[in-house]
XYZ file of C-alpha atoms in Angstrom:
283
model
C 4.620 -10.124 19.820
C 6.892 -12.545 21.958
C 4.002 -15.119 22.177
C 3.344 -14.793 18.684
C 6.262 -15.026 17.443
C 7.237 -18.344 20.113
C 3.580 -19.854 18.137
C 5.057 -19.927 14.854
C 8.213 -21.467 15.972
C 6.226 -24.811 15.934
C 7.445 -27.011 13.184
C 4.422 -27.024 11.385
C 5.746 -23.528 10.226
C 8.443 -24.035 8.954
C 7.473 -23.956 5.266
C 6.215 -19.926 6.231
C 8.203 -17.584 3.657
C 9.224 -14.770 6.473
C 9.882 -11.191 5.937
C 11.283 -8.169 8.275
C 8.916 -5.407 7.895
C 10.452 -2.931 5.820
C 10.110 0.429 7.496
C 7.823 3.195 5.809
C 8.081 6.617 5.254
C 5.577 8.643 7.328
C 4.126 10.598 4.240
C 2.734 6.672 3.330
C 0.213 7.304 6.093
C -1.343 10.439 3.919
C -2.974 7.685 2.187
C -6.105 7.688 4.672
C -4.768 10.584 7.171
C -4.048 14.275 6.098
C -0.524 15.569 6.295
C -1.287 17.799 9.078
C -2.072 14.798 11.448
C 0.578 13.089 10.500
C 2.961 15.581 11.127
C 1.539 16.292 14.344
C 2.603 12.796 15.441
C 5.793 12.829 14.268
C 6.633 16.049 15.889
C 4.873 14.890 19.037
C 7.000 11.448 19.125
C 8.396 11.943 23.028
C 12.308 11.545 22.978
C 11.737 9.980 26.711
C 9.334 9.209 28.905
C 5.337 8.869 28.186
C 3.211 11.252 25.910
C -0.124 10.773 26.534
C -3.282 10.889 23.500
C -6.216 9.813 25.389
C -7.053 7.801 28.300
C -6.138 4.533 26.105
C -3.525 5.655 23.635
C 0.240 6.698 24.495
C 3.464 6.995 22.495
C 6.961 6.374 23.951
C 9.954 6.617 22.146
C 9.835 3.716 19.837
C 6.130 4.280 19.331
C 6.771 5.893 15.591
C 9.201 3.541 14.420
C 7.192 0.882 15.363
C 4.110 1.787 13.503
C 6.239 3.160 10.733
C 7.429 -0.789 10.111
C 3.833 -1.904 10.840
C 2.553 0.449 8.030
C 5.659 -0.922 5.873
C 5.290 -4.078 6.106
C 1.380 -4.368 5.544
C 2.288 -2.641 2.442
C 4.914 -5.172 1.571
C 2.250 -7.840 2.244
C -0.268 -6.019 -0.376
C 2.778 -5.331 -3.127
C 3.427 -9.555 -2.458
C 0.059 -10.620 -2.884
C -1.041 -8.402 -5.689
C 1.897 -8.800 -7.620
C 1.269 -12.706 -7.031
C 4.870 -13.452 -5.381
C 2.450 -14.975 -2.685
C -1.027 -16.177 -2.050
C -1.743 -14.322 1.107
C -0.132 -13.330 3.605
C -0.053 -12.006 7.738
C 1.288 -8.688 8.580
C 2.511 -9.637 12.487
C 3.222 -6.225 13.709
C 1.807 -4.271 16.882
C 0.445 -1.709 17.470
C -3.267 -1.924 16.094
C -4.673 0.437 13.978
C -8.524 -0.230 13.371
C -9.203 2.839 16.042
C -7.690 5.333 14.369
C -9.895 7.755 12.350
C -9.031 10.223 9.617
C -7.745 12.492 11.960
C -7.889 11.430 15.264
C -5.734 8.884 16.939
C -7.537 6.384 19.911
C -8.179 3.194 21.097
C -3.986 2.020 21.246
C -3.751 3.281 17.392
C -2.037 5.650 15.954
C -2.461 5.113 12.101
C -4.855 2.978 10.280
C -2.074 0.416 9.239
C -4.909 -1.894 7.369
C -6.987 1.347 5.631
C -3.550 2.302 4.712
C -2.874 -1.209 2.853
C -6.602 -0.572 1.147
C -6.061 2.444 -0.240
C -2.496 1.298 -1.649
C -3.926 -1.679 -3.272
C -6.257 0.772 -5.056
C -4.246 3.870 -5.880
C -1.174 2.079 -6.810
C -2.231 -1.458 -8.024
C -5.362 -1.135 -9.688
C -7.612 -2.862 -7.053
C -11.251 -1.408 -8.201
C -12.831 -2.993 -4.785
C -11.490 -4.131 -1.317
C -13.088 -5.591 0.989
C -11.809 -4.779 4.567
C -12.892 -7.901 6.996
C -12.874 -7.304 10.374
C -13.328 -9.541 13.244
C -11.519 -7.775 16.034
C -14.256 -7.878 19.271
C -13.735 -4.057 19.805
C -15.814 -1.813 16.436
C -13.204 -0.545 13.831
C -14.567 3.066 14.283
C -11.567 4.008 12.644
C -11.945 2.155 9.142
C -15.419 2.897 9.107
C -14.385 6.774 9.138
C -12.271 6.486 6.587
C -14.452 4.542 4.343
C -17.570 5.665 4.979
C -18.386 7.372 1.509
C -16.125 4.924 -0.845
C -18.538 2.873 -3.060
C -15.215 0.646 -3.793
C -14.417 -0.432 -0.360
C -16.732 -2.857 1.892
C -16.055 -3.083 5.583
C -17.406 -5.411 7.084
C -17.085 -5.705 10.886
C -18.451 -8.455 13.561
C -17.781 -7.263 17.411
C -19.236 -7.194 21.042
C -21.500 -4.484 21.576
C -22.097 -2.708 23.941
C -18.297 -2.206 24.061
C -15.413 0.212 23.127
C -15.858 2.161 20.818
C -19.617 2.652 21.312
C -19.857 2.712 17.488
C -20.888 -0.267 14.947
C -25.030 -0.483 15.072
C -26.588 -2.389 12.191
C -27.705 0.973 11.166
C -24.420 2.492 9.968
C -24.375 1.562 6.433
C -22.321 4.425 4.915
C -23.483 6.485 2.037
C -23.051 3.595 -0.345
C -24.242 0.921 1.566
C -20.684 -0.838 1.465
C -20.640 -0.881 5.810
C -21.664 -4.142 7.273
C -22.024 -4.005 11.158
C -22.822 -7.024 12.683
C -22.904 -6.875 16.545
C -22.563 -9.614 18.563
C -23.833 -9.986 22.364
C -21.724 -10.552 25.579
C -21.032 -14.602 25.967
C -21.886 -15.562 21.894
C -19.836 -18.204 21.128
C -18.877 -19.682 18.277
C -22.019 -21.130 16.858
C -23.528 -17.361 16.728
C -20.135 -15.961 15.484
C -20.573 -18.442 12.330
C -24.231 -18.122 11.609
C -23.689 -14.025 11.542
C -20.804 -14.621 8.997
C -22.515 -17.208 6.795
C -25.701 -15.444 6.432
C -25.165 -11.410 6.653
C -21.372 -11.006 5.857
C -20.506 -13.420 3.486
C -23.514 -12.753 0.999
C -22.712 -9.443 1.014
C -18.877 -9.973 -0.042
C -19.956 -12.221 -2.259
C -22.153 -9.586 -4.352
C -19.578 -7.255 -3.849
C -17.068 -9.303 -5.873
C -13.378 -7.786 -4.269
C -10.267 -7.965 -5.787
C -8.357 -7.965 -2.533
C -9.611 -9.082 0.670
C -7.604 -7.635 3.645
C -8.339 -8.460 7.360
C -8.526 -6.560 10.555
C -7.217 -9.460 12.189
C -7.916 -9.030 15.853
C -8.236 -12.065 18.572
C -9.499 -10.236 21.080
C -13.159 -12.201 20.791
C -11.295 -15.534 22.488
C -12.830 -16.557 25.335
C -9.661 -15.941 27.259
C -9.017 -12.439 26.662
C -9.464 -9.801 29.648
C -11.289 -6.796 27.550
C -14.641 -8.343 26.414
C -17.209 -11.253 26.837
C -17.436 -12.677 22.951
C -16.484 -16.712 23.487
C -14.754 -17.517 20.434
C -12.232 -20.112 20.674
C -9.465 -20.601 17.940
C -10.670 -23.140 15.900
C -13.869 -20.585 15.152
C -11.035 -17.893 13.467
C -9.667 -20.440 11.158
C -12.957 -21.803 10.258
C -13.378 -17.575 9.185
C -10.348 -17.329 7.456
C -10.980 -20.609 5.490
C -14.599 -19.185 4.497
C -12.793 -16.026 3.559
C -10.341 -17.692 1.403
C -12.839 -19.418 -0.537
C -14.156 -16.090 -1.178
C -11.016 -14.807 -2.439
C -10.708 -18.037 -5.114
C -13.973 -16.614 -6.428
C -13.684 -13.598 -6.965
C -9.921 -12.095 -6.087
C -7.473 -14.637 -7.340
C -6.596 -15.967 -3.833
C -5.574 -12.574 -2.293
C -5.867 -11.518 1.375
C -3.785 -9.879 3.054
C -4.214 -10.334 6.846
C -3.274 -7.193 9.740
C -2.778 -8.023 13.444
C -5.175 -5.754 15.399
C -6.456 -6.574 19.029
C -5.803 -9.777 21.098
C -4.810 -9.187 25.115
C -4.774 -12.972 26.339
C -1.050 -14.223 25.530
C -2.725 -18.335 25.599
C -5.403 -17.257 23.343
C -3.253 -14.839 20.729
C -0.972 -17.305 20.016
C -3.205 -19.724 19.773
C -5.745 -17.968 17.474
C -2.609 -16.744 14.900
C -1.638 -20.657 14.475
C -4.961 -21.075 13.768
C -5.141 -18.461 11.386
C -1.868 -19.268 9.580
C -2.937 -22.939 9.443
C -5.934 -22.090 7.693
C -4.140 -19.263 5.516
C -1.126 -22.340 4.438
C -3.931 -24.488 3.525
C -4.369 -26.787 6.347
């Protein structure tokens, strides 16, 4: 968060409208995860010391209150956007949440902060279809879980494979064919990160027609992070996020609504997220 935080402290920022993360309450995360699950994290929140979920996923003390902002403010961003008080907007808030299935927590994630945003934009602001865009290197098992059988929600996912999760073949399609899976190899680069969007993601947002775009926003697929082999560079997620804006002016009014998930290489983070909030300001 430091070293995204010190990226938009560049001047070119300046003009960014910025907003404290309002901090939810946990029922919010019912949404997409049933009460008993999301009681059994709050009563599990360790008052010291280390509580261990899996071999990936922990919780220490400020665990909850952390993901209870990160939940609150990705709300906030959909309320902004669909309300029209703002184009678009980025939710930067740790940790992830693309991992985390209806009722299992994995992966660093505890909730689903961006299926959470989804499912607000259609229960309580009229959103008949979302697409859910993400580009995060590691499989959103998670949000494909919890949208599996929802013929008004498209997720659409590009990431390394073989890799963590183990999940995201071409041949998970849900039971309305609104999943699009689009592996990539170990070392793609740019060039075959861009010719999988153009050709089997965006057609099929584009026939889909969303009201709301929102983004799993991970920048874990740099070249420079530590946890997988895709060879993005930055310049390739703000090319994605320019594509996916022009989307949006079809068909959604402008809205997206982008979620920090994954991104392990400080250098390549922060520079990915000015790349993304150039392209999101316009530049």
């Amino acid at each position: 968060m430091q070293a995204v935080e010190r990226a938009l402290e560049d001047e070119r920022f300046s003009a960014l409208v910025r907003a404290h993360a309002p901090k939810s309450d946990p029922s919010v995360a019912e949404l997409v995860h049933p009460a008993a699950f999301v009681a059994e994290l709050v009563e599990a929140s360790p008052k010291e010391g280390l509580l261990q979920i899996d071999s990936d996923t922990l919780m220490s003390p400020g665990s909850l209150n952390t993901c209870l902002h990160a939940i609150g403010g990705s709300i906030h961003a959909v309320d902004s956007v669909m309300k029209g008080e703002c184009a678009n907007a980025f939710v930067a808030m740790r940790p992830p949440g693309h991992h985390a299935e209806i009722a299992r927590a994995m992966g660093f994630c505890l909730f689903n902060h961006a299926a959470i945003a989804v499912r607000h934009a259609q229960k309580n602001l009229g959103a008949a279809r979302v697409a859910l865009v993400d580009w995060d290197v590691h499989h959103g098992n998670g949000s494909q879980d919890i949208f599996w059988s929802d013929r008004d929600v498209m997720y659409a996912s590009t990431h390394q494979m073989p890799l963590f999760p183990g999940s995201g073949s071409a041949s998970e399609r849900g039971d309305h064919d609104t999943i699009v899976n689009v592996p990539l190899r170990a070392f793609d680069d740019g060039a075959v990160f861009r010719e999988a969007f153009e050709t089997r993601i965006l057609p099929r947002l584009d026939a889909f027609k969303p009201d709301l775009i929102v983004i799993s926003a991970g920048f874990d697929a740099h070249k420079l992070d530590p946890l997988a082999n895709v060879q993005l560079d930055e310049a390739d997620f703000g090319w994605a996020t320019r594509r996916l804006m022009e989307l949006a002016d079809r068909h959604a009014g402008g809205r997206v609504v982008s979620i920090l998930e994954g991104g392990y290489s400080l250098d390549g983070l922060a520079r990915s997220v000015a790349a993304h909030m150039d392209a999101l300001m316009g530049r």
